[in-house]
Amino acid sequence: MVANAAGIMPDSLKFEADQHFFERRLDGVDVVVHGRHSHERQPRSYLRRRLILTRQVPAIAADSSNEKALFWNPAGASFEQALAVLGTPDSSVGVIGGTDVFGMFLDLYDVFHLSRAPDVRLPGGRPVFPEVPTRTPEEVLASHGLDRGQRQVLDPAKGLVIVSWQRSSKPD
Ligand SMILES: NC(=O)c1ccc[n+]([C@@H]2O[C@H](COP(=O)([O-])OP(=O)(O)OC[C@H]3O[C@@H](n4cnc5c(N)ncnc54)[C@H](OP(=O)(O)O)[C@@H]3O)[C@@H](O)[C@H]2O)c1
């Protein structure tokens, strides 16, 4: 789960080591993509270009509160069109959720960093992918052509582990 049943990421799911990993990775991308209810809330967030998914716009629209952001509705404009309007056509992209947004990009990830906190339970929460819990996140990633890669223990005391799932080859 990425959030509880109320759609909120509780403190029980927030870990310093995970946040540091997240921040380092976001510092390496040109564009962040997320749904309207997600935000990375990092010290350098304001520097990043971003696409915010919403059905409240027909296609692509400016975000009056952030000149580096655009609202994007995939029903009205392609991902490539949205990146072009953002001025970042050949950029590296970091997708940070939530559920439906993570699911939308499953065939495109070069790498997906899946962190797991084994002692946290969020009954009825927001899953990492729409198919979870019918399938495990690992089954979903494997079924979309990603292979289990590097495993890092981020916080041994809390059992927090991150596995980087990699795509060995991309479909034409
Ligand atoms: N633990 C983690 O790693 C992690 C990661 C991500 C999020 N979270 C947490 O999860 C919670 C939010 O997750 P969420 O899944 O409910 O929300 P979300 O993806 O951030 O936002 C959902 C909204 O995004 C828009 N959207 C999603 N898919 C769309 C599509 N295909 N086309 C157009 N618009 C689309 C819609 O906005 P409109 O309603 O405006 O149409 C929808 O209501 C937050 O608490 C966040 O902190 C945690």
mmCIF file of C-alpha atoms and ligand atoms in Angstrom:
data_model
loop_
_atom_site.group_PDB
_atom_site.id
_atom_site.type_symbol
_atom_site.label_atom_id
_atom_site.label_comp_id
_atom_site.label_asym_id
_atom_site.label_seq_id
_atom_site.Cartn_x
_atom_site.Cartn_y
_atom_site.Cartn_z
ATOM 1 C CA MET A 1 0.000 0.000 0.000
ATOM 2 C CA VAL A 2 1.163 3.557 -0.711
ATOM 3 C CA ALA A 3 -1.495 5.237 1.437
ATOM 4 C CA ASN A 4 -4.204 4.313 3.939
ATOM 5 C CA ALA A 5 -7.917 3.815 3.261
ATOM 6 C CA ALA A 6 -8.474 7.584 3.513
ATOM 7 C CA GLY A 7 -5.920 8.166 0.724
ATOM 8 C CA ILE A 8 -3.377 9.609 3.132
ATOM 9 C CA MET A 9 0.230 8.457 3.510
ATOM 10 C CA PRO A 10 0.455 7.949 7.290
ATOM 11 C CA ASP A 11 3.584 8.607 9.346
ATOM 12 C CA SER A 12 3.885 4.827 9.865
ATOM 13 C CA LEU A 13 4.815 4.579 6.169
ATOM 14 C CA LYS A 14 7.402 7.365 6.256
ATOM 15 C CA PHE A 15 11.033 6.326 6.803
ATOM 16 C CA GLU A 16 14.060 8.592 6.736
ATOM 17 C CA ALA A 17 16.202 6.197 4.696
ATOM 18 C CA ASP A 18 13.406 5.756 2.147
ATOM 19 C CA GLN A 19 12.893 9.516 1.898
ATOM 20 C CA HIS A 20 16.635 10.032 1.291
ATOM 21 C CA PHE A 21 16.656 7.381 -1.433
ATOM 22 C CA PHE A 22 13.575 8.992 -2.992
ATOM 23 C CA GLU A 23 15.103 12.471 -2.894
ATOM 24 C CA ARG A 24 18.423 11.350 -4.426
ATOM 25 C CA ARG A 25 16.600 9.643 -7.268
ATOM 26 C CA LEU A 26 14.352 12.630 -7.907
ATOM 27 C CA ASP A 27 17.407 14.877 -8.061
ATOM 28 C CA GLY A 28 18.491 12.764 -11.049
ATOM 29 C CA VAL A 29 15.396 13.253 -13.205
ATOM 30 C CA ASP A 30 14.291 16.145 -15.425
ATOM 31 C CA VAL A 31 10.532 15.768 -14.974
ATOM 32 C CA VAL A 32 8.356 14.377 -12.182
ATOM 33 C CA VAL A 33 4.937 12.911 -13.049
ATOM 34 C CA HIS A 34 2.178 12.350 -10.491
ATOM 35 C CA GLY A 35 -1.543 12.409 -9.856
ATOM 36 C CA ARG A 36 -3.280 15.416 -8.376
ATOM 37 C CA HIS A 37 -3.233 13.966 -4.848
ATOM 38 C CA SER A 38 0.492 13.201 -4.749
ATOM 39 C CA HIS A 39 3.519 15.388 -4.216
ATOM 40 C CA GLU A 40 7.058 14.548 -3.186
ATOM 41 C CA ARG A 41 7.372 17.415 -0.637
ATOM 42 C CA GLN A 42 11.177 17.587 -0.777
ATOM 43 C CA PRO A 43 13.387 20.637 -0.182
ATOM 44 C CA ARG A 44 14.148 20.944 -3.915
ATOM 45 C CA SER A 45 10.647 20.102 -5.174
ATOM 46 C CA TYR A 46 10.082 23.679 -6.293
ATOM 47 C CA LEU A 47 12.985 23.358 -8.760
ATOM 48 C CA ARG A 48 11.503 20.420 -10.647
ATOM 49 C CA ARG A 49 9.421 20.428 -13.773
ATOM 50 C CA ARG A 50 6.293 18.357 -13.315
ATOM 51 C CA LEU A 51 3.202 16.955 -14.985
ATOM 52 C CA ILE A 52 0.187 16.638 -12.702
ATOM 53 C CA LEU A 53 -2.503 14.268 -13.909
ATOM 54 C CA THR A 54 -6.088 15.455 -13.565
ATOM 55 C CA ARG A 55 -9.390 15.054 -15.375
ATOM 56 C CA GLN A 56 -10.250 18.642 -14.482
ATOM 57 C CA VAL A 57 -8.607 19.918 -17.667
ATOM 58 C CA PRO A 58 -9.411 18.694 -21.187
ATOM 59 C CA ALA A 59 -5.799 18.132 -22.251
ATOM 60 C CA ILE A 60 -2.913 20.336 -21.049
ATOM 61 C CA ALA A 61 -3.138 23.491 -18.950
ATOM 62 C CA ALA A 62 -0.824 25.765 -17.016
ATOM 63 C CA ASP A 63 -0.682 25.532 -13.238
ATOM 64 C CA SER A 64 -1.089 29.130 -12.108
ATOM 65 C CA SER A 65 0.568 28.325 -8.772
ATOM 66 C CA ASN A 66 3.720 26.826 -10.315
ATOM 67 C CA GLU A 67 5.331 27.946 -13.562
ATOM 68 C CA LYS A 68 7.344 24.703 -13.742
ATOM 69 C CA ALA A 69 4.217 22.526 -13.694
ATOM 70 C CA LEU A 70 1.474 21.599 -16.141
ATOM 71 C CA PHE A 71 -1.854 19.895 -15.547
ATOM 72 C CA TRP A 72 -2.208 16.975 -17.948
ATOM 73 C CA ASN A 73 -5.192 14.807 -18.867
ATOM 74 C CA PRO A 74 -3.992 11.788 -20.881
ATOM 75 C CA ALA A 75 -7.473 11.485 -22.438
ATOM 76 C CA GLY A 76 -6.826 14.738 -24.310
ATOM 77 C CA ALA A 77 -3.080 14.780 -24.983
ATOM 78 C CA SER A 78 -0.346 12.177 -25.286
ATOM 79 C CA PHE A 79 2.555 11.922 -22.868
ATOM 80 C CA GLU A 80 4.881 13.071 -25.662
ATOM 81 C CA GLN A 81 2.703 16.140 -26.277
ATOM 82 C CA ALA A 82 2.707 16.991 -22.582
ATOM 83 C CA LEU A 83 6.512 16.708 -22.372
ATOM 84 C CA ALA A 84 6.868 18.858 -25.484
ATOM 85 C CA VAL A 85 4.668 21.617 -24.043
ATOM 86 C CA LEU A 86 6.670 21.434 -20.825
ATOM 87 C CA GLY A 87 9.752 22.038 -22.991
ATOM 88 C CA THR A 88 11.407 18.746 -22.055
ATOM 89 C CA PRO A 89 10.848 16.399 -25.004
ATOM 90 C CA ASP A 90 13.810 14.014 -24.418
ATOM 91 C CA SER A 91 13.928 14.075 -20.670
ATOM 92 C CA SER A 92 14.431 11.510 -17.957
ATOM 93 C CA VAL A 93 11.174 11.075 -16.084
ATOM 94 C CA GLY A 94 10.370 10.022 -12.530
ATOM 95 C CA VAL A 95 6.849 8.684 -11.952
ATOM 96 C CA ILE A 96 5.853 8.949 -8.285
ATOM 97 C CA GLY A 97 2.260 7.683 -8.214
ATOM 98 C CA GLY A 98 -0.354 7.257 -6.978
ATOM 99 C CA THR A 99 -2.038 3.997 -7.855
ATOM 100 C CA ASP A 100 -3.450 4.664 -11.326
ATOM 101 C CA VAL A 101 -0.458 6.736 -12.413
ATOM 102 C CA PHE A 102 1.991 4.000 -11.367
ATOM 103 C CA GLY A 103 -0.184 1.560 -13.321
ATOM 104 C CA MET A 104 -0.315 3.711 -16.462
ATOM 105 C CA PHE A 105 3.454 3.627 -16.950
ATOM 106 C CA LEU A 106 4.044 -0.088 -16.304
ATOM 107 C CA ASP A 107 5.160 -0.781 -19.878
ATOM 108 C CA LEU A 108 7.519 2.194 -19.943
ATOM 109 C CA TYR A 109 9.656 1.983 -16.798
ATOM 110 C CA ASP A 110 13.399 1.406 -17.275
ATOM 111 C CA VAL A 111 13.559 0.864 -13.525
ATOM 112 C CA PHE A 112 10.963 0.714 -10.748
ATOM 113 C CA HIS A 113 12.200 1.042 -7.159
ATOM 114 C CA LEU A 114 9.811 -0.972 -4.977
ATOM 115 C CA SER A 115 10.298 -0.411 -1.264
ATOM 116 C CA ARG A 116 8.551 -2.574 1.293
ATOM 117 C CA ALA A 117 7.966 -1.981 4.981
ATOM 118 C CA PRO A 118 6.976 -5.448 6.217
ATOM 119 C CA ASP A 119 5.586 -4.415 9.590
ATOM 120 C CA VAL A 120 3.152 -1.766 8.331
ATOM 121 C CA ARG A 121 -0.435 -2.792 7.594
ATOM 122 C CA LEU A 122 -2.877 -0.402 5.886
ATOM 123 C CA PRO A 123 -6.156 -2.329 5.476
ATOM 124 C CA GLY A 124 -8.207 -1.086 2.537
ATOM 125 C CA GLY A 125 -5.407 1.309 1.586
ATOM 126 C CA ARG A 126 -4.355 2.648 -1.792
ATOM 127 C CA PRO A 127 -2.291 -0.055 -3.534
ATOM 128 C CA VAL A 128 0.906 0.573 -5.455
ATOM 129 C CA PHE A 129 -0.755 -0.727 -8.664
ATOM 130 C CA PRO A 130 -4.444 -1.124 -9.543
ATOM 131 C CA GLU A 131 -4.075 -4.947 -9.761
ATOM 132 C CA VAL A 132 -2.845 -5.223 -6.151
ATOM 133 C CA PRO A 133 -3.875 -7.137 -3.970
ATOM 134 C CA THR A 134 -5.298 -9.561 -6.551
ATOM 135 C CA ARG A 135 -1.672 -9.924 -7.637
ATOM 136 C CA THR A 136 1.453 -9.000 -5.715
ATOM 137 C CA PRO A 137 3.409 -5.928 -6.828
ATOM 138 C CA GLU A 138 6.237 -8.271 -7.821
ATOM 139 C CA GLU A 139 3.908 -10.305 -10.062
ATOM 140 C CA VAL A 140 2.638 -7.118 -11.684
ATOM 141 C CA LEU A 141 6.160 -5.818 -12.377
ATOM 142 C CA ALA A 142 7.309 -9.184 -13.776
ATOM 143 C CA SER A 143 4.238 -9.426 -16.015
ATOM 144 C CA HIS A 144 5.197 -6.081 -17.554
ATOM 145 C CA GLY A 145 8.696 -7.179 -18.492
ATOM 146 C CA LEU A 146 10.651 -6.006 -15.451
ATOM 147 C CA ASP A 147 13.248 -8.222 -13.737
ATOM 148 C CA ARG A 148 14.180 -8.284 -10.079
ATOM 149 C CA GLY A 149 17.444 -6.325 -9.727
ATOM 150 C CA GLN A 150 19.528 -4.855 -6.950
ATOM 151 C CA ARG A 151 18.225 -5.348 -3.402
ATOM 152 C CA GLN A 152 19.182 -2.828 -0.716
ATOM 153 C CA VAL A 153 18.342 -2.948 2.975
ATOM 154 C CA LEU A 154 17.519 0.669 3.763
ATOM 155 C CA ASP A 155 16.710 0.272 7.459
ATOM 156 C CA PRO A 156 17.634 -3.095 9.002
ATOM 157 C CA ALA A 157 15.854 -2.391 12.297
ATOM 158 C CA LYS A 158 12.561 -1.793 10.501
ATOM 159 C CA GLY A 159 13.116 -4.458 7.823
ATOM 160 C CA LEU A 160 12.842 -1.790 5.122
ATOM 161 C CA VAL A 161 14.067 -3.173 1.817
ATOM 162 C CA ILE A 162 14.116 -1.665 -1.654
ATOM 163 C CA VAL A 163 14.350 -3.755 -4.808
ATOM 164 C CA SER A 164 15.126 -2.057 -8.115
ATOM 165 C CA TRP A 165 13.231 -3.812 -10.902
ATOM 166 C CA GLN A 166 14.937 -3.344 -14.271
ATOM 167 C CA ARG A 167 13.814 -3.720 -17.848
ATOM 168 C CA SER A 168 16.371 -5.727 -19.775
ATOM 169 C CA SER A 169 14.976 -4.814 -23.195
ATOM 170 C CA LYS A 170 12.222 -2.551 -24.411
ATOM 171 C CA PRO A 171 9.584 -3.538 -26.978
ATOM 172 C CA ASP A 172 9.985 -1.762 -30.362
HETATM 173 N N1 LIG B 1 4.086 5.686 -0.557
HETATM 174 C C1 LIG B 1 4.301 6.123 -1.769
HETATM 175 O O1 LIG B 1 5.307 5.801 -2.396
HETATM 176 C C2 LIG B 1 3.280 6.995 -2.416
HETATM 177 C C3 LIG B 1 3.360 7.259 -3.776
HETATM 178 C C4 LIG B 1 2.378 8.020 -4.348
HETATM 179 C C5 LIG B 1 1.333 8.502 -3.585
HETATM 180 N N2 LIG B 1 1.293 8.238 -2.269
HETATM 181 C C6 LIG B 1 0.176 8.729 -1.453
HETATM 182 O O2 LIG B 1 -1.022 8.224 -2.030
HETATM 183 C C7 LIG B 1 -2.061 9.170 -1.851
HETATM 184 C C8 LIG B 1 -2.683 9.555 -3.191
HETATM 185 O O3 LIG B 1 -2.720 8.479 -4.072
HETATM 186 P P1 LIG B 1 -3.908 8.363 -5.110
HETATM 187 O O4 LIG B 1 -3.643 7.154 -5.944
HETATM 188 O O5 LIG B 1 -5.200 8.454 -4.379
HETATM 189 O O6 LIG B 1 -3.816 9.708 -5.897
HETATM 190 P P2 LIG B 1 -2.988 10.401 -7.091
HETATM 191 O O7 LIG B 1 -2.635 9.473 -8.216
HETATM 192 O O8 LIG B 1 -1.919 11.245 -6.557
HETATM 193 O O9 LIG B 1 -4.122 11.356 -7.559
HETATM 194 C C9 LIG B 1 -5.328 10.840 -8.067
HETATM 195 C C10 LIG B 1 -5.849 11.894 -8.985
HETATM 196 O O10 LIG B 1 -4.966 12.021 -10.104
HETATM 197 C C11 LIG B 1 -5.729 12.237 -11.273
HETATM 198 N N3 LIG B 1 -5.566 11.096 -12.163
HETATM 199 C C12 LIG B 1 -5.159 9.838 -11.840
HETATM 200 N N4 LIG B 1 -5.168 9.068 -12.955
HETATM 201 C C13 LIG B 1 -5.572 9.854 -13.973
HETATM 202 C C14 LIG B 1 -5.771 9.642 -15.366
HETATM 203 N N5 LIG B 1 -5.553 8.432 -15.950
HETATM 204 N N6 LIG B 1 -6.186 10.669 -16.097
HETATM 205 C C15 LIG B 1 -6.392 11.890 -15.551
HETATM 206 N N7 LIG B 1 -6.222 12.156 -14.244
HETATM 207 C C16 LIG B 1 -5.816 11.149 -13.477
HETATM 208 C C17 LIG B 1 -7.165 12.421 -10.814
HETATM 209 O O11 LIG B 1 -7.260 13.796 -10.469
HETATM 210 P P3 LIG B 1 -8.640 14.626 -10.551
HETATM 211 O O12 LIG B 1 -9.455 14.165 -9.397
HETATM 212 O O13 LIG B 1 -8.192 16.050 -10.456
HETATM 213 O O14 LIG B 1 -9.260 14.313 -11.884
HETATM 214 C C18 LIG B 1 -7.211 11.580 -9.552
HETATM 215 O O15 LIG B 1 -8.237 11.944 -8.662
HETATM 216 C C19 LIG B 1 -1.423 10.373 -1.186
HETATM 217 O O16 LIG B 1 -1.614 10.252 0.202
HETATM 218 C C20 LIG B 1 0.046 10.205 -1.477
HETATM 219 O O17 LIG B 1 0.860 10.807 -0.482
HETATM 220 C C21 LIG B 1 2.238 7.489 -1.666
#
